XYZ file of C-alpha atoms in Angstrom:
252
model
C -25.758 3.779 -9.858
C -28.401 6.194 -10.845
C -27.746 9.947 -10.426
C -30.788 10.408 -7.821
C -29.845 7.839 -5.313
C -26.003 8.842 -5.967
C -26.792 12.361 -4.882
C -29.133 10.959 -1.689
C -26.735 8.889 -0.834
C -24.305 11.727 -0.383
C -26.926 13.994 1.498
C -27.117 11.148 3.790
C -23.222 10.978 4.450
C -22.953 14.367 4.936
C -26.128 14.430 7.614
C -24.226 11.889 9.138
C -21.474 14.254 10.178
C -23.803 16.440 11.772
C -27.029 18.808 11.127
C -26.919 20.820 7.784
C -28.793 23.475 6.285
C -30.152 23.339 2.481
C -26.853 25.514 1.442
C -24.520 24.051 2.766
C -26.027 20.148 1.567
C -26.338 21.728 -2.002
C -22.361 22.822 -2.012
C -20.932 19.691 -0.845
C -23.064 18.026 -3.538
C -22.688 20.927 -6.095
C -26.158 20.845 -7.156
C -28.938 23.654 -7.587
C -30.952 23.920 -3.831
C -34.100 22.671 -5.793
C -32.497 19.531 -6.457
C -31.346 18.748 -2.702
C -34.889 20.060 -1.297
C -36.273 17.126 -3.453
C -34.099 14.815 -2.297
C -34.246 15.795 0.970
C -38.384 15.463 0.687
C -38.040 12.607 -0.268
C -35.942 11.210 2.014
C -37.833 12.855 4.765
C -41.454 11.124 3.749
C -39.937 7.794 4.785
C -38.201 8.994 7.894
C -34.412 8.955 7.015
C -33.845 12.469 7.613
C -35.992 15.116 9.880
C -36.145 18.585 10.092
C -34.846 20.150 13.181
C -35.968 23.371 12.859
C -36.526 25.524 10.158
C -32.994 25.136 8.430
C -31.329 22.462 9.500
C -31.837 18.807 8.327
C -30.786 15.432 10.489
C -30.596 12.135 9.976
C -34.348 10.288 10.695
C -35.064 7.247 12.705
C -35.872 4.875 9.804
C -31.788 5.095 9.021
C -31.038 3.780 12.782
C -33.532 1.407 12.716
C -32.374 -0.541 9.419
C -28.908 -0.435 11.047
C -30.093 -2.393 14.251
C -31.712 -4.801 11.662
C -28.611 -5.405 10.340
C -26.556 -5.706 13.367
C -29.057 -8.221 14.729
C -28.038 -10.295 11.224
C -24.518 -10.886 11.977
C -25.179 -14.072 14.354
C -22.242 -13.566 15.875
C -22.969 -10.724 17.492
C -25.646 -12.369 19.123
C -23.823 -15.931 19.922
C -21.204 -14.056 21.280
C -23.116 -11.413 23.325
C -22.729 -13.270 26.241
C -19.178 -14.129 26.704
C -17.798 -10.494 25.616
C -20.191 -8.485 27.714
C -18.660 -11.203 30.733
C -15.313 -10.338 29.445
C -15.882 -6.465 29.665
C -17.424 -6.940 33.119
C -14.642 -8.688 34.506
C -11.375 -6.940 33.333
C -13.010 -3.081 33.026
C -11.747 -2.870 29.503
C -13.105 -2.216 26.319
C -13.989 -5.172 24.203
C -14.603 -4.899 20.436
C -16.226 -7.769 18.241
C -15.229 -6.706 14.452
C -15.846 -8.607 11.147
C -14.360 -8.160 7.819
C -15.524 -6.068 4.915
C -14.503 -4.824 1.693
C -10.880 -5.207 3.188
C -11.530 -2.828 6.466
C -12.480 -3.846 9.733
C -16.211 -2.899 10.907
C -17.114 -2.769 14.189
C -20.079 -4.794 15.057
C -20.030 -4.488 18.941
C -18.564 -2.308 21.434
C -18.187 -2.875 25.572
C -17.303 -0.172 27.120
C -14.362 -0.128 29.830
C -14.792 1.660 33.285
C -11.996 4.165 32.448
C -12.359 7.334 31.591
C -10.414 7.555 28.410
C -12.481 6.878 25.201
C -11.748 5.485 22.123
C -12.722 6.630 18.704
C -14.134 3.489 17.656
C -18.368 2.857 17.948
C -20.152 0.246 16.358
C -20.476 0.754 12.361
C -17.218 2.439 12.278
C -14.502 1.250 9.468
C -10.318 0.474 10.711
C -7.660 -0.444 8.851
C -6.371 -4.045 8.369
C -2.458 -3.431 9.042
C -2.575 -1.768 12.345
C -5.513 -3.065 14.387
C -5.187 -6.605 16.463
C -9.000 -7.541 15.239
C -7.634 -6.383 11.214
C -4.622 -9.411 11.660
C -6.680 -11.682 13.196
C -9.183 -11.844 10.492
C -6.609 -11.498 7.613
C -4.380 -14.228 8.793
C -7.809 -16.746 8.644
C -7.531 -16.395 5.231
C -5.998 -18.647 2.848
C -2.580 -18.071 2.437
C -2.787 -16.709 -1.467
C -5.604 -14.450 -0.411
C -3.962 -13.151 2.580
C -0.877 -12.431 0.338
C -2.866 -10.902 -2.448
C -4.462 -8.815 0.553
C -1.370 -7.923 1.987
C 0.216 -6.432 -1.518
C -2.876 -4.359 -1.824
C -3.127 -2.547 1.472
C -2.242 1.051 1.714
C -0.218 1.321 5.374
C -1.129 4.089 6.611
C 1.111 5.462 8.810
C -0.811 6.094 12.297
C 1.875 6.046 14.560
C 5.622 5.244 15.035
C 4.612 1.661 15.377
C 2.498 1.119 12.327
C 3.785 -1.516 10.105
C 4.722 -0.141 6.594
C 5.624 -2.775 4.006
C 3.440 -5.918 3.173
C 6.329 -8.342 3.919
C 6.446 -7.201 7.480
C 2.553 -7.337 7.789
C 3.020 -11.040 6.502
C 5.423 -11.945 8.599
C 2.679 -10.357 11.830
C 0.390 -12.605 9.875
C 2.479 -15.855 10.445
C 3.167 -14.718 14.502
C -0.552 -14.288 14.662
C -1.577 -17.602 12.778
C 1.076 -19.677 15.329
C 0.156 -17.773 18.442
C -4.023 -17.674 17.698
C -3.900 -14.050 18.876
C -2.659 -10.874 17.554
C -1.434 -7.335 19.352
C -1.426 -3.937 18.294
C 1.052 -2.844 20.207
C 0.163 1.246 19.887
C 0.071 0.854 16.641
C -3.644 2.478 15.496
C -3.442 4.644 18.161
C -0.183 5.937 20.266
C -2.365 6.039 23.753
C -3.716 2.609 22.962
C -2.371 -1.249 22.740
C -4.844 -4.133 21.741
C -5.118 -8.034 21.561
C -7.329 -9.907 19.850
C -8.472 -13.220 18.998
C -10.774 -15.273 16.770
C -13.915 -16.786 17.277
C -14.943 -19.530 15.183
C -18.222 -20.668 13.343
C -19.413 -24.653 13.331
C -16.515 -25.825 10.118
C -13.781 -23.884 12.554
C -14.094 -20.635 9.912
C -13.129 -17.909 11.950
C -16.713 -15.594 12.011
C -15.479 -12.364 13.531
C -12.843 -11.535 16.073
C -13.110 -9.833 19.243
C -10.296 -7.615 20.874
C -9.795 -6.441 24.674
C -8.438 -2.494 24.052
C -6.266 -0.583 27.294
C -4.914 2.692 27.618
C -1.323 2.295 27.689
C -1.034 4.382 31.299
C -3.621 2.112 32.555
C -1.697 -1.255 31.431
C 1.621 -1.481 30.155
C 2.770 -4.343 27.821
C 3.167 -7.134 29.603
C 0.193 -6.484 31.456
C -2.023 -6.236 28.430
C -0.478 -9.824 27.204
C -1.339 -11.189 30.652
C -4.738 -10.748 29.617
C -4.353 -13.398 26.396
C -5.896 -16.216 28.267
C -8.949 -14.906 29.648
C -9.241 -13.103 26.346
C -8.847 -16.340 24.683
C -11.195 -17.892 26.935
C -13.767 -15.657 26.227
C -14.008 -16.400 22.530
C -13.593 -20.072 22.897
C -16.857 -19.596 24.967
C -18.552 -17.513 22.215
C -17.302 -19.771 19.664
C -18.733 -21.845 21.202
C -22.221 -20.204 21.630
C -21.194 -19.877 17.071
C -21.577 -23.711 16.677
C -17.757 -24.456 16.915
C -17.038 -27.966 18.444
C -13.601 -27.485 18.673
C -12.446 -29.734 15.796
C -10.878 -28.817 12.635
C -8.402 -25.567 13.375
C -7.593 -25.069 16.626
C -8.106 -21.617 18.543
């Protein structure tokens, strides 16, 4: 990667944690001022950063509108709109579509629930693999050497009392989760917050994405959360549906 877009790159990240003056861009990128004002000129004359007033610098609109082109590329967010929005309307709870990428979960949709306790997650953001229901459900689609290979390589981060910690209990999640065609996170991303999730599948039965229902724990407790599974499940048979699936090959 060249040095330029390197350094713009990093003006952008930083922007995108809130408005920042010339200074403060040029110490987190530990360049001379005249370099960043370049870069920032730059980046300004084709609208992915603005000036907001006479020191501060913001991400521009050409940056949100390339990320709505992308979103509207994942088909699945599209084939699926339908049945998840249906979903969120009628349960009141969150619902999540997420795909796989560079071994994280991303976000690609977001319904919000009718509570008034809020998530960290938007659309675009990045989760881990180990401790999310979406991050099982996509792993355990893959083949079993890759999932292994995956599951070796994976960090755990510890995020709350119930994270899982080794890769031969995350395997052993990923069998459960590959028998039962959903997966839980049973408060184990975040301590206020249990999750399931299942897949939805493409036209060969490849499972495309994989969309998750998300409850406060004082709102639902356990068993109330897995009384949700079938209309969960329901849902993205529908959307899977709407994705081209025909229901032959692998089940959901």
């Amino acid at each position: 990667m060249s040095q330029s877009l390197d350094r713009a790159l990093t003006v952008l990240d930083g922007l995108a944690r809130g408005a920042r003056t010339l200074d403060e861009l040029a110490e987190e990128i530990g360049v001379h001022k005249t370099t960043v004002l370049r870069l920032l000129r730059t980046l300004e004359s084709h609208h992915f950063v603005r000036r907001e007033d006479t020191r501060h610098y913001r991400l521009g609109s050409a940056l949100f509108d390339l990320a709505n082109q992308a979103l509207e590329e994942h088909d699945v967010r599209r084939s699926s709109h339908e049945a998840l929005a249906a979903l969120n309307a009628r349960t009141g709870h969150t619902v999540h579509l997420a795909s796989y990428e560079d071994g994280e979960v991303v976000y690609i949709d977001k319904y919000e629930g009718r509570h008034s306790v809020r998530m960290y997650s938007r659309i675009g953001k990045r989760a881990p693999l180990h401790c999310t229901a979406v991050g099982k459900v996509l792993v355990a689609a893959m083949p079993p050497a890759e999932r292994r290979e995956l599951a070796y390589a994976l960090d755990y981060l510890v995020m709350t009392p119930n994270t899982i910690t080794t890769p031969e209990a995350y395997l052993a999640e990923l069998d459960r989760v590959q028998k039962l065609g959903y997966a839980v996170d049973n408060a184990e991303h975040e301590d206020f917050i249990h999750c399931i999730a299942a897949p939805i599948r493409g036209a060969g039965g490849e499972v495309l994405a994989a969309a998750s229902i998300s409850v406060p724990k004082i709102l639902l407790d356990y068993d109330g959360l897995l009384a949700l599974v079938p209309e969960l499940r329901a849902a993205t048979g529908e959307a899977s549906v709407h994705s081209g699936w025909t229901g032959n090959g692998k089940g959901h």
